[in-house]
mmCIF file of C-alpha atoms in Angstrom:
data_model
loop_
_atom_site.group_PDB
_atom_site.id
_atom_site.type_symbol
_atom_site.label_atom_id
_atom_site.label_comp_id
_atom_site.label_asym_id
_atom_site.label_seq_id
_atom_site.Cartn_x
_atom_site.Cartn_y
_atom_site.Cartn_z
ATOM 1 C CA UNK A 1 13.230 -2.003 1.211
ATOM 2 C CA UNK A 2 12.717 0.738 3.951
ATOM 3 C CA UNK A 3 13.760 -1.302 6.805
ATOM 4 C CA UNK A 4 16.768 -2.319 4.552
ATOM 5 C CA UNK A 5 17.486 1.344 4.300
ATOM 6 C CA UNK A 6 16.563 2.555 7.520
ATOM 7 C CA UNK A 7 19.727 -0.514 8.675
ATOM 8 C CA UNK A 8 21.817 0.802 6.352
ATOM 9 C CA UNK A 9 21.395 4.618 7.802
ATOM 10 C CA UNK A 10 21.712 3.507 11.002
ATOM 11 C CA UNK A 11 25.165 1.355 10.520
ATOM 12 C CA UNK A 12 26.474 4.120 9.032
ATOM 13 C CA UNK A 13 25.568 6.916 12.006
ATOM 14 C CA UNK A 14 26.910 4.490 14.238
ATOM 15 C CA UNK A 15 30.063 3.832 12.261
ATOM 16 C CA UNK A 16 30.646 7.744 12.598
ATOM 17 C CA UNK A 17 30.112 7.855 15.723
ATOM 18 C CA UNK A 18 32.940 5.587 17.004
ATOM 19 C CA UNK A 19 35.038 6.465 14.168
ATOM 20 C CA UNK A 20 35.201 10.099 13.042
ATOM 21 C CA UNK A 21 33.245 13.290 14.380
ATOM 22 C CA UNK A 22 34.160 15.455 17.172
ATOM 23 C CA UNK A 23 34.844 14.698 20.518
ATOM 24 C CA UNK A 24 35.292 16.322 24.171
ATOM 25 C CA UNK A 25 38.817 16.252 26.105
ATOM 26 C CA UNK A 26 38.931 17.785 29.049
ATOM 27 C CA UNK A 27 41.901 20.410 30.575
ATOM 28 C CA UNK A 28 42.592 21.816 33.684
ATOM 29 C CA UNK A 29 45.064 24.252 35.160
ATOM 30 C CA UNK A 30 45.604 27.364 37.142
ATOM 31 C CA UNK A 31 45.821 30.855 36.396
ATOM 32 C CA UNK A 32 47.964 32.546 38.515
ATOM 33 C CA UNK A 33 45.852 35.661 38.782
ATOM 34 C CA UNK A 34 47.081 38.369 41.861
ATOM 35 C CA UNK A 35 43.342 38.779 43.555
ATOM 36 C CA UNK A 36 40.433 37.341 44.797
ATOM 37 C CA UNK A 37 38.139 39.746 42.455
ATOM 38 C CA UNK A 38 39.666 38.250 38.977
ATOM 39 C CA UNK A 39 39.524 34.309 40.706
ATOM 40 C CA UNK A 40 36.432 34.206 37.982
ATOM 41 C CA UNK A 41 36.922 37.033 35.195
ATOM 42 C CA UNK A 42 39.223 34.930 32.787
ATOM 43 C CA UNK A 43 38.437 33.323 29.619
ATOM 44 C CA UNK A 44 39.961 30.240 28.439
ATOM 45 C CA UNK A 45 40.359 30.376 24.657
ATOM 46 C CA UNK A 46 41.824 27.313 22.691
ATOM 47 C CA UNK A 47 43.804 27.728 19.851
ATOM 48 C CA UNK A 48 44.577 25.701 16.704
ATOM 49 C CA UNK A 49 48.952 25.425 17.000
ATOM 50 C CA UNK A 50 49.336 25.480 13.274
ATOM 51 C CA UNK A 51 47.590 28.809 12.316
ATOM 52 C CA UNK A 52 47.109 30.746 15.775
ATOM 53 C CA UNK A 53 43.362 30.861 15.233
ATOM 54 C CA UNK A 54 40.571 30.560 18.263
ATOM 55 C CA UNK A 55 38.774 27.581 18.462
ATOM 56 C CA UNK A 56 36.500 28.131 21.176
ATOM 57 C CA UNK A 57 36.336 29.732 24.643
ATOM 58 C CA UNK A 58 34.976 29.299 28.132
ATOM 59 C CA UNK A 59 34.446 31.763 31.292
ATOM 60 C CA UNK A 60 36.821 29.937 34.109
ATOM 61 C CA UNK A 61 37.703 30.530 37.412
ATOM 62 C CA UNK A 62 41.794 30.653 38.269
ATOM 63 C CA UNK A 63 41.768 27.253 38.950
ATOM 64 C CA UNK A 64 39.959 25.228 36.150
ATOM 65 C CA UNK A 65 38.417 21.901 34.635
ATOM 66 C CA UNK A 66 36.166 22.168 31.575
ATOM 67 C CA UNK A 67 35.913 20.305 28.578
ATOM 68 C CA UNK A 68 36.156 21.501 25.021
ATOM 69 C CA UNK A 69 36.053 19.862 21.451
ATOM 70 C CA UNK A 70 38.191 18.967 19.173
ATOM 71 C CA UNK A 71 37.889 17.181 15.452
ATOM 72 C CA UNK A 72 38.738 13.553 15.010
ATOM 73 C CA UNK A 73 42.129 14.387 13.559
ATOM 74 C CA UNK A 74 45.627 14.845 15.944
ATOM 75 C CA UNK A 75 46.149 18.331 15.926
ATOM 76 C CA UNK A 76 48.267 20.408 18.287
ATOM 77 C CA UNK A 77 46.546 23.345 20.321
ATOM 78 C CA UNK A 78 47.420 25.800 22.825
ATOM 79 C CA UNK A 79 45.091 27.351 25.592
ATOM 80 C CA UNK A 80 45.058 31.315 26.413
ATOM 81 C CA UNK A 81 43.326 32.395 29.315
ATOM 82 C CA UNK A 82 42.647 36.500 29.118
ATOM 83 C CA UNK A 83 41.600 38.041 32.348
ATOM 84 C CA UNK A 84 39.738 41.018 33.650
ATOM 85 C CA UNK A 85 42.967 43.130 34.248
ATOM 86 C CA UNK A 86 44.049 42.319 30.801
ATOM 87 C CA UNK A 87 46.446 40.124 31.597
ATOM 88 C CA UNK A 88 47.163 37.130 29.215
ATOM 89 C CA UNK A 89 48.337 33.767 30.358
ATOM 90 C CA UNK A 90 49.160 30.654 28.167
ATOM 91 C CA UNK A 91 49.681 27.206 28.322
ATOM 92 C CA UNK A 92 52.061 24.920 26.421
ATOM 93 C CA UNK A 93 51.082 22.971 23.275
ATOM 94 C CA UNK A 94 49.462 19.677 23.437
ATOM 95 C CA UNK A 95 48.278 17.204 20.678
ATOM 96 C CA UNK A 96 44.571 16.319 21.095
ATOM 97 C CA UNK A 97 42.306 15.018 18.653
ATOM 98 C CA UNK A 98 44.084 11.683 17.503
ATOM 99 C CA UNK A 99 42.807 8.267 18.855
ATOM 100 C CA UNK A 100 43.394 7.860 22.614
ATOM 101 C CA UNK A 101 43.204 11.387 23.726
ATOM 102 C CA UNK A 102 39.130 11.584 23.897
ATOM 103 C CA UNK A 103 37.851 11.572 27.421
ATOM 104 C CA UNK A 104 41.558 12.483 28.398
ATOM 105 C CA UNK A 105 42.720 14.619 31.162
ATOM 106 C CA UNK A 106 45.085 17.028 29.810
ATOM 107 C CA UNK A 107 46.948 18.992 33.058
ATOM 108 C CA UNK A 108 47.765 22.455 31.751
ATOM 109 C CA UNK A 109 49.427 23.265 34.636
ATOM 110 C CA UNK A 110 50.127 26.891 35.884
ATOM 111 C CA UNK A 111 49.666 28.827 33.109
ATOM 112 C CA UNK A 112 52.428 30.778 31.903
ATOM 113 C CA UNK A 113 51.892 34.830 31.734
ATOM 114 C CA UNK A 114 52.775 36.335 28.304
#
């Protein structure tokens, strides 16, 4: 009965695991910033599209790769990197989240300033 059980758990982890949960993509871009002294004072923020609210964030340098995670579910998000100097940059919207897109590299681009 136990190891019957202990199967059962185990199928059904593993089931989650390649089916549903989160999962990392991975963005990069460039932040146009004007000096060598904010190349590593921004923070990248993502954004949830639908309702404008933060996700998560991570300290970058102007020119960036870092992963972040999303649900299992397509969903459209936006990236804001806020620098040192105040200045805001964003990117354009991108649909992560959906089957295909884990693992991917999404290119941001040059951010845009706002």
């Amino acid at each position: 009965m136990t190891k019957s059980l202990v199967c059962c758990v185990a199928a059904l982890v593993s089931g989650c695991a390649i089916f549903g949960g989160d999962k990392p993509i991975h963005v990069m871009g460039l932040v146009p910033v004007q000096s060598s002294a904010e190349q590593s004072s921004c923070f990248l923020t993502m954004f949830h599209a639908e309702s404008n609210q933060p996700a998560s964030s991570r300290a970058v340098q102007a020119k960036f790769s870092t992963e972040f995670v999303v649900p299992a579910q397509a969903k459209p998000y936006y990236f804001v990197a806020k620098c040192q100097d105040g200045r805001e940059y964003q990117s354009a919207t991108i649909d992560a989240g959906g089957s295909g897109t884990y693992g991917k590299l999404f290119d941001l681009g040059t951010l845009a300033e706002k």
